[in-house]
Amino acid sequence: MDVFIQALGAVFNPLSAVLVIVGTLFGIVCGALPGLSTSMAIILCLPFTYTMSPDLAIVLLIAVYVGGACGGSISAILLKTPGTPEAVATTFDGYPMAQKGQAGMALGLAVTASSFGTIFSAIVMLMAAPLLAKVALSFQSAEYFALGLLGLSCVTSIAAKDQLKAALSVILGLMISTVGIDSINGVERFAFGQPFLLNGIHYITVMIGAFAVAEVFKNIEEYRHRDNTLQQGSVSIELMKFGEMVKMWATFVKASVIGVIIGIIPAAGGSISSLIAYGETSRSHKHDAIKFGEGNPRGIIAPESANNAGVGGALVPTMVLGIPGSPVTAVIMAAFMIIGLRPGPLLLRDQPVLLDTIFLSLVFAALLLFFGGRFVTRQFGHILKLPYPLLGTLIIALGLLGAYSFQNSFYDVIIMFIAGVGGYLFDKFKYSIPALILGLILGDLVENSLRKQIIIGDGTAMGFVTRPVSLVILLMVVFVLAWPMFSKLMGKRKSSAA
Amino acid sequence: MRLRNVITAGAIGVFLAAMAGGAFAQNYPRRAVEMVVPFGAGGASDIFARQFSEISSKYLGAPITVVNKGGAGTIEGMVYAYSAPADGYTILEITPSLPIVEARNSSSVKFRAEFEPIMRVQADVQLFGVPKDSPIKSLDDLIAFAKANPKKLKIGGISPGALDDYIANGFAKAAGFQWSYVPYKGASVLKAAVLGGELDVYQDKVISFMSLVESGDVRPLVVLADKRLDVPQLKDVPSSVEKGINFTQGSWRGFVVKKGTPADVKKIIIDAFQKAYDDPAYKEVEKQQMTDILPGYLNADEFRKSLDAEVENFSAVFTELGLVKK
C-alpha cells in the first residue's frame, strides 16, 4: 500500500497533470497524422525527459502512448486514412458512419472505446502482470502461426459479400508480403535488383494509398459527374447517448480481452488484435439492424477497445521480462534505459513503485481522454464541412507526408500512388482492400513462424498440433472458417422444419 | 519603403556572408550537420547516435540532426549518404552491418571505396548462454553435444545474413562444430523464444544479456573476447580465446564521411567527436549501456584497418554459407 501511495503522489500533482494533458494531446495529433507513428512521437519527447525525474518522464511517455493509440482513429474515421496501423479496422465502420453525417458520434465512440480499453488493460496489468508474462512466453513460433491464421480467417467476416473475391484479395496481399529479403534465408524475392524493394513493401504505405488516395480518386470521379458538392448532408458532431453505449458493454469487454491477450504477445500487435476483435464482433452481431461496413457502432467500439487494451497488454512483458510487447514499448524500454532504469526480469523487484506509477499514468491519461477527449476530438468532425476539392487535396497531402516520413524514403511515395490506383480499381471491381491489407500485414508473420517452427521441429510440422495452445487456436480457425457454412445449414434446416 | 530597405540590407548581408564563406573554406560548419542513421528509430544504434550527436554538437559548434534511413537493411541509409555532397555536412553512422553488406556484395555502392572513417566510438561484447533448465552446463558440454549431434542445437539471432548469423556460424566454424541458426525479427521475439524454451542457445550483447543473467533465467557459457569481463556477475564466464577458440567478433558503432570530404573539414569533425568521446557526459552514457567493458575506440587509421580485416572475415564465412551475391 505504501508503494501505491508513493506512486499516487508521483502521478497526481499539478506538474504531471500538465504533462498528461500535453502528452495525450501530442499523442493524439501524432497518431492522427499517418506516418508519424506513436513510436516517433515518443522519440520526439525523449529529449525533454532527460531533465525530468523518472516518475514525470514515465507519466509523459505513457500519456503520449495512450494518446497515440487513440489518435489513429480520427483520420481513419474522417478521411479513411488510418493514422496508425492499429486503426485499419476502425475505417471499416467509422468512415461510413462519418459519411452518413455522424462524424461526431463515430469519434466519440472511438475515444470512449479507447479510454475503456486503456483502463481495462491497466487494471489487468496491475492485477496479473507476472502471471500474464508467463502467457506471453507460451507463445512461440507454432502459436504465432496459428494466431496469424486466425487473423486471416477474419476475412470471412470483414468481407462477407463476395467470399471468392475476398479470398483472392487476401492471396494477393500474402503474395505482396513476400517481396524483399526473406526473413529466414536472406534470399531476395521479387526485388528485380531494386534496392528499395529489399525491405519489402510495407503495409503502411499500401494502406495509405489503397484507402485514402483511392478514396480521393473515387470521390473526384463522382464529383465530376455531379455538379453539387459532395458533402450535401449536414455534419453532426452529436455524441451518442451514454445509456446507449452502456448497452453495448459486452462488445467493449470482449474486444478489450482480445486486445490485452494479443497485446502481451511480443510479435503480435494492436493491428492484429483490432482486426481479430472486429472480425469476432461482426461475426457474433451479424444480424444487427445496421450492417457491418455501413456504420455499425460496434464496428468502431471493437477495434478501438482492442487496440488501446493492447497498450496495457504490451507493457506487461516489457516490465516483467524486459521484452517489449510492441514497437512502441520497445522505444519506451529504450527510454527507461536512458532514464537509468534497467529493464529486465528484476525491474519490478528493484523498482516496485514503477508498476503503480505506470498504472496510474494509464488511468490518468484514459480518464482525460474520456472526459476531455470526447469533446475535443469530435470538433475534428468539422473538417468534413470543407469543400471536397480542399479536403481531397488535404488528404493527398497528408498521405504524401505519411508515406514519406515512414522511412524518409521517396520510394514509399511511389508505392503509395501505385497502391492508390490499385485500390481504386479494387473498389471498382468489388475486390476487398481490407482483405488485401490483412494478407499483407499477416503474411510475414504466418510465413516466418511457419518456417521457423519447421526448423525448430527438425523438419517436421508436428509442433503445430502437439503444442496445446497452438492446437486450440487452430481449432478456433477451423470454427471461424466453418461457421458461415454451418449457420447457413442450420438456417435451412430450421426453415424446412417450419 | 522601410520594408524594402530592410530587405535590401538583409540581401546585402546574406551576400556578404556568402562571400566570406567562399573566401574561407575552412569556415565549417555554417549550418546544421546531418547524421544519417541507417536503422529505424528507437533501436540501440539510433539511441547511441542521438546521445552522441547531442554531446558532440556542442564541440562542433553546429546542431546535428539525426535522420533515420532504415530501408533495405542499411543500404538505403548508405546510398543516401553517398548521394549527398562530400562537404562534411552528412555524417553516416555505421555498425558491422555495412561491411557485411559489402562482403555479401548486396549493394552496388561499395562501402569502403566510397566512405572514409572518422572514428570507431564503442564496441559491444557478445555472449552465448543457455536457458536455466538446459542440461548444458558449460561451454565444453555445449561443444561435446554439438559435435555428437550436428545441427541439432538451435541458436537464435536477428536476421539472416547479418552480424548474429556471422557470429553464430563463425564461432561454430572456429570451434569445429555445427548448429542451426534460426533468424528472428527482433530482439524481443528472440528473448521470448529463449525464455519460452524454443531455442537451445541464446546470444546477445552484454547489456541485454545481463538482465537475464541477474534474474537467473539464462546461464552464461562464454564471452566472445580475449579475456574474461570485468563484471562481477560474469567473472566466472570463460572467454572464447582462453578456451582456445580464436573468435571475438562483437558489434561496434562508429562514423564515416563520404570520400572526398576536404581534409580540414574532416579534421574539424574528428576533433569535435574526439572531445565528445572524452566528455564525462559520454562516459556516463557508456557506463549505462555497458559499452565501456571492452575498449571500442579506434582512430580513423586503425578503424580503416579493422574494417579491412573484418570484411575479409565476413566474406569467408558468408561465402561458405552461400550468402554472397554473385
Short mmCIF file of C-alpha atoms in Angstrom, two decimals, chain B:
data_model
loop_
_atom_site.label_atom_id
_atom_site.label_comp_id
_atom_site.label_asym_id
_atom_site.label_seq_id
_atom_site.Cartn_x
_atom_site.Cartn_y
_atom_site.Cartn_z
CA MET B 1 9.62 51.99 -48.17
CA ARG B 2 11.16 50.92 -44.91
CA LEU B 3 10.37 47.31 -45.59
CA ARG B 4 12.23 47.45 -48.87
CA ASN B 5 15.28 48.94 -47.14
CA VAL B 6 15.24 46.15 -44.64
CA ILE B 7 15.06 43.58 -47.40
CA THR B 8 17.89 45.21 -49.32
CA ALA B 9 20.04 45.39 -46.22
CA GLY B 10 19.24 41.77 -45.50
CA ALA B 11 20.12 40.72 -49.02
CA ILE B 12 23.44 42.55 -48.85
CA GLY B 13 24.12 40.93 -45.50
CA VAL B 14 23.44 37.46 -46.87
CA PHE B 15 25.57 38.17 -49.92
CA LEU B 16 28.50 39.35 -47.80
CA ALA B 17 28.19 36.34 -45.56
CA ALA B 18 28.23 34.09 -48.62
CA MET B 19 31.33 35.86 -49.94
CA ALA B 20 33.03 35.46 -46.61
CA GLY B 21 32.10 31.81 -46.60
CA GLY B 22 33.58 31.35 -50.07
CA ALA B 23 36.78 33.07 -49.08
CA PHE B 24 37.38 30.89 -46.04
CA ALA B 25 36.55 27.33 -46.94
CA GLN B 26 37.52 26.06 -43.53
CA ASN B 27 34.66 28.06 -42.10
CA TYR B 28 32.91 24.78 -41.34
CA PRO B 29 30.26 24.26 -40.06
CA ARG B 30 28.00 27.07 -41.13
CA ARG B 31 24.74 25.16 -40.85
CA ALA B 32 23.29 22.10 -39.22
CA VAL B 33 25.07 18.83 -39.90
CA GLU B 34 23.03 15.76 -40.77
CA MET B 35 23.77 12.45 -39.10
CA VAL B 36 22.38 9.54 -41.12
CA VAL B 37 21.36 6.53 -39.06
CA PRO B 38 20.84 3.57 -41.41
CA PHE B 39 18.40 1.98 -38.92
CA GLY B 40 14.91 2.72 -37.70
CA ALA B 41 14.22 4.99 -34.77
CA GLY B 42 14.40 3.57 -31.26
CA GLY B 43 17.00 0.80 -31.60
CA ALA B 44 20.33 0.68 -29.79
CA SER B 45 22.22 2.24 -32.70
CA ASP B 46 19.68 5.02 -33.03
CA ILE B 47 19.72 5.84 -29.33
CA PHE B 48 23.52 5.87 -29.39
CA ALA B 49 23.60 8.21 -32.41
CA ARG B 50 21.13 10.57 -30.76
CA GLN B 51 23.03 10.72 -27.50
CA PHE B 52 26.43 11.04 -29.14
CA SER B 53 25.30 13.72 -31.59
CA GLU B 54 23.82 15.76 -28.77
CA ILE B 55 27.12 15.76 -26.91
CA SER B 56 29.30 16.38 -29.96
CA SER B 57 27.21 19.21 -31.45
CA LYS B 58 28.48 21.28 -28.53
CA TYR B 59 32.06 20.84 -29.73
CA LEU B 60 31.26 21.04 -33.41
CA GLY B 61 29.54 24.38 -32.94
CA ALA B 62 26.52 23.44 -35.03
CA PRO B 63 23.41 21.42 -34.37
CA ILE B 64 23.50 17.79 -35.56
CA THR B 65 20.18 16.47 -36.81
CA VAL B 66 19.65 12.74 -36.75
CA VAL B 67 17.94 11.32 -39.85
CA ASN B 68 16.74 7.72 -39.82
CA LYS B 69 17.00 5.93 -43.16
CA GLY B 70 16.26 2.39 -42.16
CA GLY B 71 15.27 0.93 -45.52
CA ALA B 72 16.78 -2.04 -47.36
CA GLY B 73 18.88 -3.32 -44.46
CA THR B 74 21.16 -0.24 -44.12
CA ILE B 75 21.58 0.08 -47.90
CA GLU B 76 19.17 2.97 -48.18
CA GLY B 77 20.92 4.98 -45.46
CA MET B 78 24.28 4.31 -47.07
CA VAL B 79 23.08 5.28 -50.55
CA TYR B 80 21.50 8.42 -49.11
CA ALA B 81 24.80 9.49 -47.52
CA TYR B 82 26.60 8.50 -50.73
CA SER B 83 24.40 10.74 -52.87
CA ALA B 84 24.95 13.78 -50.64
CA PRO B 85 27.91 16.08 -51.49
CA ALA B 86 31.26 15.33 -49.83
CA ASP B 87 31.28 18.51 -47.77
CA GLY B 88 31.14 17.17 -44.23
CA TYR B 89 27.50 18.14 -43.75
CA THR B 90 26.45 14.50 -43.93
CA ILE B 91 27.92 12.03 -41.47
CA LEU B 92 26.97 8.34 -41.62
CA GLU B 93 26.74 6.17 -38.55
CA ILE B 94 27.96 2.64 -39.20
CA THR B 95 27.95 -0.75 -37.49
CA PRO B 96 29.24 -4.14 -38.73
CA SER B 97 26.10 -4.30 -40.91
CA LEU B 98 27.73 -2.04 -43.50
CA PRO B 99 30.92 -4.05 -44.05
CA ILE B 100 28.65 -7.10 -44.16
CA VAL B 101 26.65 -5.53 -46.98
CA GLU B 102 29.93 -5.06 -48.84
CA ALA B 103 31.16 -8.57 -48.06
CA ARG B 104 27.88 -10.06 -49.28
CA ASN B 105 28.00 -7.86 -52.36
CA SER B 106 24.40 -6.79 -51.90
CA SER B 107 24.79 -3.14 -52.91
CA SER B 108 26.27 -1.52 -55.98
CA VAL B 109 27.75 1.20 -53.75
CA LYS B 110 30.99 -0.26 -52.41
CA PHE B 111 31.17 0.87 -48.85
CA ARG B 112 34.92 1.03 -48.20
CA ALA B 113 35.65 2.62 -51.58
CA GLU B 114 33.14 5.44 -51.09
CA PHE B 115 33.49 6.39 -47.44
CA GLU B 116 36.33 7.45 -45.15
CA PRO B 117 36.39 6.51 -41.48
CA ILE B 118 36.14 9.22 -38.84
CA MET B 119 36.24 7.22 -35.65
CA ARG B 120 35.06 3.99 -34.10
CA VAL B 121 33.45 5.04 -30.86
CA GLN B 122 32.35 1.97 -28.97
CA ALA B 123 32.28 -1.81 -29.07
CA ASP B 124 29.86 -4.34 -27.66
CA VAL B 125 30.71 -7.78 -26.36
CA GLN B 126 28.66 -10.78 -27.45
CA LEU B 127 27.89 -13.66 -25.10
CA PHE B 128 26.43 -17.13 -25.57
CA GLY B 129 24.23 -18.70 -22.92
CA VAL B 130 21.56 -21.34 -22.36
CA PRO B 131 18.18 -21.22 -20.59
CA LYS B 132 18.44 -22.05 -16.88
CA ASP B 133 16.92 -25.54 -17.11
CA SER B 134 19.10 -26.65 -20.00
CA PRO B 135 21.14 -29.83 -19.43
CA ILE B 136 24.14 -27.99 -20.87
CA LYS B 137 26.24 -26.65 -18.00
CA SER B 138 29.39 -25.36 -19.66
CA LEU B 139 30.95 -24.50 -22.97
CA ASP B 140 32.62 -27.92 -23.03
CA ASP B 141 29.21 -29.60 -22.62
CA LEU B 142 27.89 -27.48 -25.45
CA ILE B 143 30.71 -28.32 -27.84
CA ALA B 144 30.64 -32.02 -26.95
CA PHE B 145 26.87 -32.18 -27.51
CA ALA B 146 27.07 -30.22 -30.76
CA LYS B 147 29.84 -32.43 -32.10
CA ALA B 148 27.86 -35.57 -31.29
CA ASN B 149 24.62 -34.13 -32.73
CA PRO B 150 25.50 -31.88 -35.65
CA LYS B 151 22.91 -29.19 -36.43
CA LYS B 152 20.69 -30.36 -33.58
CA LEU B 153 21.25 -27.33 -31.34
CA LYS B 154 19.27 -24.23 -32.25
CA ILE B 155 20.82 -20.83 -31.74
CA GLY B 156 18.79 -17.71 -32.39
CA GLY B 157 19.80 -14.34 -33.73
CA ILE B 158 18.44 -11.33 -35.53
CA SER B 159 18.02 -11.50 -39.33
CA PRO B 160 19.61 -13.94 -41.75
CA GLY B 161 22.96 -13.00 -43.24
CA ALA B 162 23.62 -10.33 -40.63
CA LEU B 163 26.03 -9.99 -37.74
CA ASP B 164 24.34 -12.56 -35.46
CA ASP B 165 24.37 -15.11 -38.29
CA TYR B 166 28.08 -14.47 -38.81
CA ILE B 167 28.85 -14.73 -35.10
CA ALA B 168 26.92 -18.00 -34.68
CA ASN B 169 28.43 -19.67 -37.72
CA GLY B 170 31.87 -18.10 -37.37
CA PHE B 171 32.15 -19.31 -33.78
CA ALA B 172 30.99 -22.81 -34.68
CA LYS B 173 33.49 -22.91 -37.53
CA ALA B 174 36.34 -21.79 -35.27
CA ALA B 175 35.38 -24.37 -32.63
CA GLY B 176 34.80 -27.11 -35.18
CA PHE B 177 31.12 -27.97 -34.71
CA GLN B 178 27.79 -27.26 -36.38
CA TRP B 179 24.48 -25.94 -35.13
CA SER B 180 21.36 -24.43 -36.71
CA TYR B 181 20.98 -20.70 -36.78
CA VAL B 182 17.35 -19.56 -36.53
CA PRO B 183 16.80 -15.94 -37.57
CA TYR B 184 14.27 -13.82 -35.65
CA LYS B 185 12.73 -10.49 -36.50
CA GLY B 186 13.85 -8.57 -33.46
CA ALA B 187 15.41 -8.69 -30.03
CA SER B 188 12.13 -9.04 -28.18
CA VAL B 189 10.90 -12.09 -30.07
CA LEU B 190 14.33 -13.64 -29.75
CA LYS B 191 14.37 -13.23 -25.98
CA ALA B 192 10.85 -14.61 -25.72
CA ALA B 193 11.94 -17.64 -27.74
CA VAL B 194 14.80 -18.28 -25.33
CA LEU B 195 12.72 -17.81 -22.18
CA GLY B 196 9.86 -19.83 -23.65
CA GLY B 197 12.18 -22.74 -24.41
CA GLU B 198 12.05 -22.67 -28.20
CA LEU B 199 15.78 -22.08 -28.58
CA ASP B 200 18.65 -24.04 -27.06
CA VAL B 201 21.25 -21.29 -27.17
CA TYR B 202 20.91 -17.57 -26.63
CA GLN B 203 23.27 -14.92 -27.95
CA ASP B 204 23.13 -11.21 -27.24
CA LYS B 205 25.23 -8.23 -26.39
CA VAL B 206 26.25 -7.81 -22.80
CA ILE B 207 23.71 -5.14 -21.78
CA SER B 208 20.74 -7.25 -22.87
CA PHE B 209 22.35 -10.44 -21.61
CA MET B 210 22.97 -9.09 -18.11
CA SER B 211 19.36 -8.66 -17.07
CA LEU B 212 18.60 -12.31 -17.84
CA VAL B 213 21.73 -13.47 -16.04
CA GLU B 214 20.89 -11.41 -12.96
CA SER B 215 17.40 -12.85 -12.80
CA GLY B 216 18.79 -16.37 -13.20
CA ASP B 217 16.86 -17.11 -16.40
CA VAL B 218 19.95 -17.62 -18.52
CA ARG B 219 23.22 -19.37 -17.73
CA PRO B 220 26.13 -17.64 -19.49
CA LEU B 221 28.59 -20.04 -21.16
CA VAL B 222 31.17 -17.97 -22.98
CA VAL B 223 32.20 -14.40 -23.65
CA LEU B 224 33.45 -13.73 -27.17
CA ALA B 225 36.56 -11.81 -26.15
CA ASP B 226 40.28 -12.10 -25.47
CA LYS B 227 39.83 -12.25 -21.71
CA ARG B 228 37.13 -12.53 -19.08
CA LEU B 229 34.95 -9.50 -18.45
CA ASP B 230 35.45 -7.20 -15.54
CA VAL B 231 31.82 -7.52 -14.41
CA PRO B 232 31.10 -9.18 -11.04
CA GLN B 233 28.25 -11.40 -12.31
CA LEU B 234 30.26 -12.57 -15.31
CA LYS B 235 33.70 -13.06 -13.78
CA ASP B 236 33.40 -16.87 -13.87
CA VAL B 237 32.43 -16.99 -17.52
CA PRO B 238 35.33 -18.12 -19.68
CA SER B 239 36.38 -16.13 -22.72
CA SER B 240 36.45 -17.76 -26.13
CA VAL B 241 40.20 -17.18 -26.53
CA GLU B 242 41.08 -18.79 -23.20
CA LYS B 243 39.08 -21.82 -24.35
CA GLY B 244 41.23 -21.96 -27.45
CA ILE B 245 38.60 -20.65 -29.84
CA ASN B 246 40.02 -17.69 -31.67
CA PHE B 247 36.79 -15.83 -32.36
CA THR B 248 35.99 -12.47 -30.78
CA GLN B 249 33.55 -10.69 -33.07
CA GLY B 250 31.10 -8.29 -31.43
CA SER B 251 29.16 -5.30 -32.59
CA TRP B 252 30.57 -1.78 -32.66
CA ARG B 253 29.48 1.69 -33.67
CA GLY B 254 31.38 4.39 -35.50
CA PHE B 255 31.15 7.15 -38.06
CA VAL B 256 32.26 7.77 -41.62
CA VAL B 257 32.02 10.61 -44.15
CA LYS B 258 31.92 10.45 -47.91
CA LYS B 259 35.25 10.10 -49.71
CA GLY B 260 36.49 13.43 -51.00
CA THR B 261 35.48 15.43 -47.95
CA PRO B 262 38.13 18.21 -47.59
CA ALA B 263 40.88 17.22 -45.14
CA ASP B 264 40.40 20.30 -42.95
CA VAL B 265 36.67 19.65 -42.64
CA LYS B 266 37.36 16.05 -41.72
CA LYS B 267 39.79 17.21 -39.08
CA ILE B 268 37.19 19.53 -37.53
CA ILE B 269 34.72 16.63 -37.29
CA ILE B 270 37.34 14.28 -35.86
CA ASP B 271 38.38 16.86 -33.26
CA ALA B 272 34.80 17.53 -32.20
CA PHE B 273 34.00 13.81 -31.96
CA GLN B 274 37.20 13.20 -30.02
CA LYS B 275 36.20 15.86 -27.49
CA ALA B 276 32.73 14.39 -27.25
CA TYR B 277 34.23 10.95 -26.70
CA ASP B 278 36.35 12.33 -23.84
CA ASP B 279 33.39 14.20 -22.33
CA PRO B 280 32.29 12.82 -18.93
CA ALA B 281 28.69 13.01 -20.12
CA TYR B 282 29.51 10.48 -22.84
CA LYS B 283 31.38 8.25 -20.39
CA GLU B 284 28.20 8.20 -18.32
CA VAL B 285 26.26 7.01 -21.39
CA GLU B 286 28.78 4.24 -21.99
CA LYS B 287 28.57 3.10 -18.42
CA GLN B 288 24.81 2.90 -18.57
CA GLN B 289 24.84 0.91 -21.80
CA MET B 290 27.78 -1.24 -20.63
CA THR B 291 29.70 -0.49 -23.79
CA ASP B 292 32.78 0.52 -21.77
CA ILE B 293 33.79 -3.04 -20.86
CA LEU B 294 35.98 -3.57 -23.88
CA PRO B 295 37.89 -0.68 -25.44
CA GLY B 296 35.98 0.14 -28.60
CA TYR B 297 37.69 3.35 -29.55
CA LEU B 298 39.74 3.32 -32.75
CA ASN B 299 41.05 6.37 -34.56
CA ALA B 300 40.47 6.83 -38.27
CA ASP B 301 43.53 4.83 -39.43
CA GLU B 302 43.04 1.94 -37.02
CA PHE B 303 39.35 1.90 -37.90
CA ARG B 304 40.16 1.53 -41.61
CA LYS B 305 42.49 -1.40 -40.92
CA SER B 306 39.95 -3.15 -38.71
CA LEU B 307 37.28 -2.67 -41.38
CA ASP B 308 39.54 -4.28 -43.98
CA ALA B 309 40.17 -7.25 -41.74
CA GLU B 310 36.50 -7.66 -40.90
CA VAL B 311 35.30 -7.55 -44.50
CA GLU B 312 37.73 -10.38 -45.23
CA ASN B 313 36.37 -12.50 -42.36
CA PHE B 314 32.78 -11.77 -43.28
CA SER B 315 33.45 -12.73 -46.90
CA ALA B 316 34.93 -16.06 -45.88
CA VAL B 317 32.03 -17.14 -43.67
CA PHE B 318 29.23 -15.83 -45.86
CA THR B 319 30.75 -17.40 -48.96
CA GLU B 320 30.69 -20.72 -47.12
CA LEU B 321 27.06 -20.15 -46.12
CA GLY B 322 26.19 -19.33 -49.72
CA LEU B 323 25.00 -15.84 -48.80
CA VAL B 324 27.23 -13.85 -51.15
CA LYS B 325 25.51 -12.37 -54.17
CA LYS B 326 27.25 -13.25 -57.40
#
